[in-house]
Structure formats: C-alpha cells, structure tokens
Short mmCIF file of C-alpha atoms and ligand atoms in Angstrom, two decimals:
data_model
loop_
_atom_site.label_atom_id
_atom_site.label_comp_id
_atom_site.label_asym_id
_atom_site.label_seq_id
_atom_site.Cartn_x
_atom_site.Cartn_y
_atom_site.Cartn_z
CA MET A 1 -9.61 -22.76 0.53
CA PHE A 2 -9.10 -19.19 -0.83
CA ASP A 3 -12.33 -18.57 -2.56
CA LYS A 4 -14.14 -16.41 -0.40
CA TYR A 5 -11.55 -14.05 1.10
CA LYS A 6 -9.27 -13.08 -1.65
CA PHE A 7 -8.15 -9.31 -0.79
CA LYS A 8 -5.82 -7.29 -3.75
CA ILE A 9 -4.90 -4.50 -2.26
CA VAL A 10 -2.24 -1.63 -4.16
CA PHE A 11 0.42 -0.38 -3.02
CA ILE A 12 0.54 3.11 -4.37
CA GLY A 13 3.16 6.24 -4.16
CA ASP A 14 5.69 7.99 -5.61
CA GLY A 15 8.65 5.89 -7.11
CA TYR A 16 12.01 5.40 -4.12
CA VAL A 17 9.11 5.57 -1.23
CA GLY A 18 9.88 2.07 0.00
CA LYS A 19 6.79 0.83 -1.56
CA THR A 20 8.20 -2.38 -3.12
CA SER A 21 10.85 -2.39 0.13
CA LEU A 22 7.95 -3.00 2.30
CA ILE A 23 6.04 -5.59 0.45
CA ARG A 24 9.09 -7.74 0.53
CA ARG A 25 9.55 -6.86 4.42
CA PHE A 26 5.95 -7.81 5.32
CA THR A 27 6.03 -11.03 2.90
CA GLN A 28 9.49 -11.89 3.45
CA LYS A 29 10.31 -15.25 1.39
CA SER A 30 6.92 -16.67 2.11
CA PHE A 31 6.47 -16.08 -1.49
CA GLU A 32 7.57 -15.84 -4.69
CA LYS A 33 7.17 -12.02 -6.38
CA GLN A 34 5.30 -12.56 -10.03
CA TYR A 35 5.86 -10.43 -12.35
CA ILE A 36 2.78 -9.76 -14.93
CA LYS A 37 4.80 -8.00 -18.09
CA THR A 38 1.20 -6.70 -19.84
CA ILE A 39 0.58 -4.47 -16.27
CA GLY A 40 3.61 -3.59 -15.26
CA ALA A 41 3.17 -4.98 -12.23
CA GLN A 42 4.27 -7.53 -9.62
CA PHE A 43 2.40 -8.95 -6.55
CA SER A 44 3.51 -11.29 -3.67
CA PHE A 45 1.05 -13.51 -1.65
CA TYR A 46 -0.02 -13.58 1.78
CA ASP A 47 -2.05 -15.98 3.90
CA LYS A 48 -3.46 -14.63 7.40
CA GLN A 49 -6.46 -16.10 9.53
CA VAL A 50 -9.12 -13.75 10.94
CA GLU A 51 -11.75 -15.24 13.03
CA ASN A 52 -11.09 -18.38 12.01
CA ASN A 53 -11.31 -17.55 8.17
CA GLU A 54 -8.57 -18.37 5.51
CA VAL A 55 -7.47 -14.31 3.78
CA ARG A 56 -5.38 -14.41 1.29
CA SER A 57 -4.29 -10.39 -0.03
CA ILE A 58 -2.16 -10.22 -3.06
CA PHE A 59 -0.34 -7.06 -2.66
CA TYR A 60 0.28 -5.29 -6.40
CA ASP A 61 3.10 -3.36 -6.21
CA ILE A 62 4.25 -0.76 -9.80
CA ALA A 63 6.96 -2.70 -11.54
CA GLY A 64 8.28 0.11 -13.53
CA GLN A 65 6.97 3.61 -12.30
CA ASP A 66 7.73 5.22 -15.65
CA ALA A 67 5.77 3.28 -17.32
CA PHE A 68 2.63 3.20 -14.81
CA ASN A 69 0.13 5.28 -16.50
CA PHE A 70 -0.52 2.90 -19.57
CA MET A 71 -1.60 0.30 -17.05
CA ARG A 72 -3.12 2.00 -14.72
CA LYS A 73 -7.13 0.81 -14.71
CA MET A 74 -5.64 -2.96 -15.33
CA PHE A 75 -3.55 -2.49 -12.18
CA PHE A 76 -6.78 -0.64 -10.10
CA LYS A 77 -8.65 -3.25 -11.73
CA ASP A 78 -10.72 -5.33 -9.07
CA SER A 79 -8.94 -3.77 -5.89
CA LYS A 80 -10.42 -4.20 -2.71
CA ALA A 81 -7.90 -1.32 -1.14
CA ALA A 82 -5.26 1.09 -1.44
CA VAL A 83 -2.55 1.66 0.16
CA ILE A 84 -0.56 5.17 -0.78
CA VAL A 85 3.09 5.01 0.23
CA TYR A 86 4.59 8.64 1.28
CA SER A 87 8.39 8.88 2.70
CA LEU A 88 9.60 10.43 5.61
CA VAL A 89 12.34 12.11 4.51
CA ASP A 90 13.07 15.62 4.82
CA ASP A 91 14.72 16.20 1.37
CA LYS A 92 12.79 17.32 -2.15
CA MET A 93 11.73 13.56 -3.28
CA GLY A 94 10.27 13.16 0.66
CA LYS A 95 8.34 16.24 0.35
CA GLU A 96 7.06 15.49 -3.11
CA SER A 97 6.09 12.04 -2.07
CA PHE A 98 3.82 13.58 0.72
CA LYS A 99 1.94 16.52 -1.99
CA SER A 100 1.67 13.68 -4.21
CA ILE A 101 -1.04 11.68 -1.76
CA LYS A 102 -3.46 13.97 -3.53
CA ARG A 103 -3.16 12.82 -6.96
CA TRP A 104 -2.59 9.04 -5.96
CA HIS A 105 -6.00 9.05 -4.41
CA THR A 106 -7.16 10.87 -7.14
CA ASP A 107 -6.20 7.86 -9.00
CA VAL A 108 -8.16 5.47 -6.44
CA LEU A 109 -11.40 7.17 -6.73
CA LYS A 110 -11.31 7.07 -10.48
CA PHE A 111 -10.36 4.06 -10.99
CA CYS A 112 -11.52 2.18 -8.07
CA GLY A 113 -14.50 4.38 -6.62
CA PRO A 114 -14.62 4.63 -2.74
CA ILE A 115 -12.80 1.58 -1.83
CA PRO A 116 -10.68 2.09 1.76
CA ILE A 117 -7.22 3.33 1.35
CA ALA A 118 -4.99 3.69 3.82
CA VAL A 119 -1.92 5.85 4.29
CA ILE A 120 1.71 4.44 4.90
CA ALA A 121 4.34 6.85 6.27
CA ASN A 122 7.84 5.26 5.08
CA LYS A 123 11.44 5.54 5.98
CA VAL A 124 10.76 6.75 9.40
CA ASP A 125 14.32 5.48 10.30
CA LEU A 126 16.33 8.39 8.40
CA SER A 127 12.93 11.29 9.82
CA TYR A 128 14.26 13.30 13.23
CA GLU A 129 10.45 13.88 13.91
CA ASN A 130 7.26 12.52 12.29
CA VAL A 131 6.17 16.17 11.34
CA VAL A 132 2.66 14.98 9.57
CA ASP A 133 -0.13 15.51 11.48
CA ILE A 134 -2.19 12.25 10.96
CA ILE A 135 -5.83 15.07 10.55
CA ASP A 136 -3.73 16.22 7.30
CA ILE A 137 -4.15 12.67 6.30
CA ARG A 138 -7.80 12.59 7.17
CA GLU A 139 -8.13 15.95 5.10
CA ILE A 140 -7.03 14.63 2.51
CA ILE A 141 -7.97 10.90 2.12
CA LYS A 142 -11.85 12.01 3.00
CA GLU A 143 -13.02 8.12 2.87
CA LYS A 144 -15.90 7.33 5.10
CA GLU A 145 -13.24 3.73 5.20
CA PHE A 146 -10.27 4.96 5.62
CA LEU A 147 -8.16 2.38 6.32
CA GLY A 148 -5.89 4.68 8.81
CA TYR A 149 -2.12 5.86 9.16
CA TYR A 150 0.53 3.61 9.32
CA VAL A 151 4.14 5.59 10.44
CA THR A 152 7.28 2.44 8.90
CA SER A 153 10.58 1.67 8.71
CA ALA A 154 11.58 -1.04 5.35
CA LYS A 155 14.85 -1.03 6.62
CA THR A 156 13.95 -1.37 10.55
CA GLY A 157 11.12 -3.04 10.47
CA GLN A 158 9.84 -0.92 12.62
CA GLY A 159 5.75 -0.53 12.49
CA VAL A 160 5.87 -2.97 8.93
CA LYS A 161 4.23 -6.13 10.48
CA ASN A 162 1.34 -3.79 12.25
CA ALA A 163 0.88 -1.81 9.46
CA PHE A 164 0.19 -4.81 7.31
CA ASN A 165 -1.61 -6.67 9.70
CA SER A 166 -4.38 -3.73 10.54
CA ILE A 167 -4.63 -3.54 6.93
CA ILE A 168 -5.75 -6.75 6.40
CA GLU A 169 -8.00 -6.59 9.45
CA GLY A 170 -9.56 -3.51 8.04
CA VAL A 171 -10.14 -4.89 4.80
CA TYR A 172 -11.63 -7.64 6.29
CA TYR A 173 -13.94 -6.37 8.24
CA LYS A 174 -15.62 -3.77 6.17
CA SER A 175 -15.78 -6.88 3.05
P1 G3D B 201 9.53 1.89 -4.50
O1 G3D B 201 9.26 0.36 -4.52
O2 G3D B 201 8.97 3.16 -3.95
O3 G3D B 201 10.44 2.66 -5.68
P2 G3D B 201 12.03 0.92 -2.90
O4 G3D B 201 10.93 2.08 -3.27
O5 G3D B 201 11.27 -0.05 -2.04
O6 G3D B 201 12.55 0.53 -4.07
O7 G3D B 201 12.77 1.66 -1.49
C1 G3D B 201 13.68 2.75 -2.80
C2 G3D B 201 15.12 3.06 -1.90
O8 G3D B 201 14.76 3.21 -0.37
C3 G3D B 201 15.96 1.86 -1.79
O9 G3D B 201 16.82 2.07 -1.69
C4 G3D B 201 15.23 0.85 -0.55
O10 G3D B 201 16.47 0.14 -0.20
C5 G3D B 201 15.11 2.22 0.63
N1 G3D B 201 14.26 2.12 0.99
C6 G3D B 201 13.02 1.91 1.55
N2 G3D B 201 12.29 1.63 2.57
C7 G3D B 201 13.53 2.18 3.45
C8 G3D B 201 13.09 2.89 4.78
O11 G3D B 201 11.93 2.81 5.65
N3 G3D B 201 14.69 2.89 5.33
C9 G3D B 201 15.53 3.30 4.98
N4 G3D B 201 16.44 3.61 5.52
N5 G3D B 201 15.53 2.84 3.35
C10 G3D B 201 14.12 2.57 3.00
P3 G3D B 201 18.54 1.60 -2.42
O12 G3D B 201 19.46 2.62 -2.07
O13 G3D B 201 18.44 -0.07 -2.23
O14 G3D B 201 17.40 2.18 -4.24
MG1 MG B 202 9.29 -0.66 -6.87
#
C-alpha cells in the first residue's frame, strides 16, 4: 500500500532544541516510536493522504546526541529530506543552535547530496521576538529545493501541524 510513497525524513540539530518533542507532538500516539540500536536512532511513522495517494513519512530522530558522530552515514542513508531544528531561546544554547545550522547543512550535503531541507525554529513560546530573518536562513541553506522555514512550539503545539504537513507535501511534490 505504501510502496509508492515512502519518505524518510531526518531530523537534525543540536541537542535540547526540541527534535524529539516536535516529532512526538505531531505523531502523537498514533504510532509507536521504534528504536534502532545499531544506528543510535529512533523513528516514528506518519501516514497521510496527498492527492488521493497514501504517503508514509518516517521521521528519523537522533537518540543519543553524543554517539551520533559515529552513526551519521547510516542515519542519513536514503533520506528524502532533512529538517534542521534550532531553538529560538535567547541563551547560549539557543544562539549556538542557530550557528550550528551551517554545520548540519554541510552534513546533509556530505551524506545525502542536494536533498530538500527545511528549517524549524522551535520554542517560540519562550521567545519574545523571532529575531532571525528568513533571508538569513535562505542564505545558509542555498538549496534549490528549500522546503521552507517554520516557527513552532512543541510545548503549545503552535505551528507544528502546519510545519509537518507542509514539509510532507513539499517532499511529495518534489518526488
Ligand atoms: P532534542 O530531542 O532536540 O534533544 P527534546 O530536544 O525534544 O528532548 O527537548 C529538550 C527540552 O526542551 C525538553 O525539556 C522539552 O520538553 C523542551 N522543549 C522542546 N520543545 C519545546 C518548546 O517548543 N517549548 C518549550 N518551552 N520547551 C520545549 P526537558 O526539561 O523535558 O528536558
Ligand atoms: Mg531527542
């Protein structure tokens, strides 16, 4: 049933930015999270109809940030898209997570080639102002197939459904 449209979408970004919370918030309890020990990752499915086609998205999530360097190749293998998450919180970790977008982008290019990439700015509930301009993001992600920039809160749910649905549809229309 899902032979035709099956998208592996990898979630990357610094630790503590909210990757796991975002995936959990969107997929809720509809699918069990599964853990793949050999690559230090976990994943969740999400099925949705796009243009009368069943689309299965498989969101890959880094399980242990520290061990991740060793598993990158396997983690990224056969990805159809990548989502780089950073935190809007105005503290050291938040600012650092924004600077890291470049590094994560380099990783994607290295392991996947020019696949579509989206950026999610998370924890908007903890930020008074979204100071980062989308132009900056586009500068960093110079992908032709940029999947967009989304502002979310995994805590309140703000922007989460829109971000995931847009990303899934974006991947579908580019596939
Ligand atoms: P990671 O998977 O990227 O490492 P997590 O990040 O999803 O584990 O989230 C890290 C912490 O940030 C968690 O806090 C989580 O609850 C919190 N968090 C994630 N997203 C948001 C958000 O949008 N808003 C707020 N306010 N908090 C968020 P704890 O304390 O449970 O470790
Ligand atoms: Mg996590």
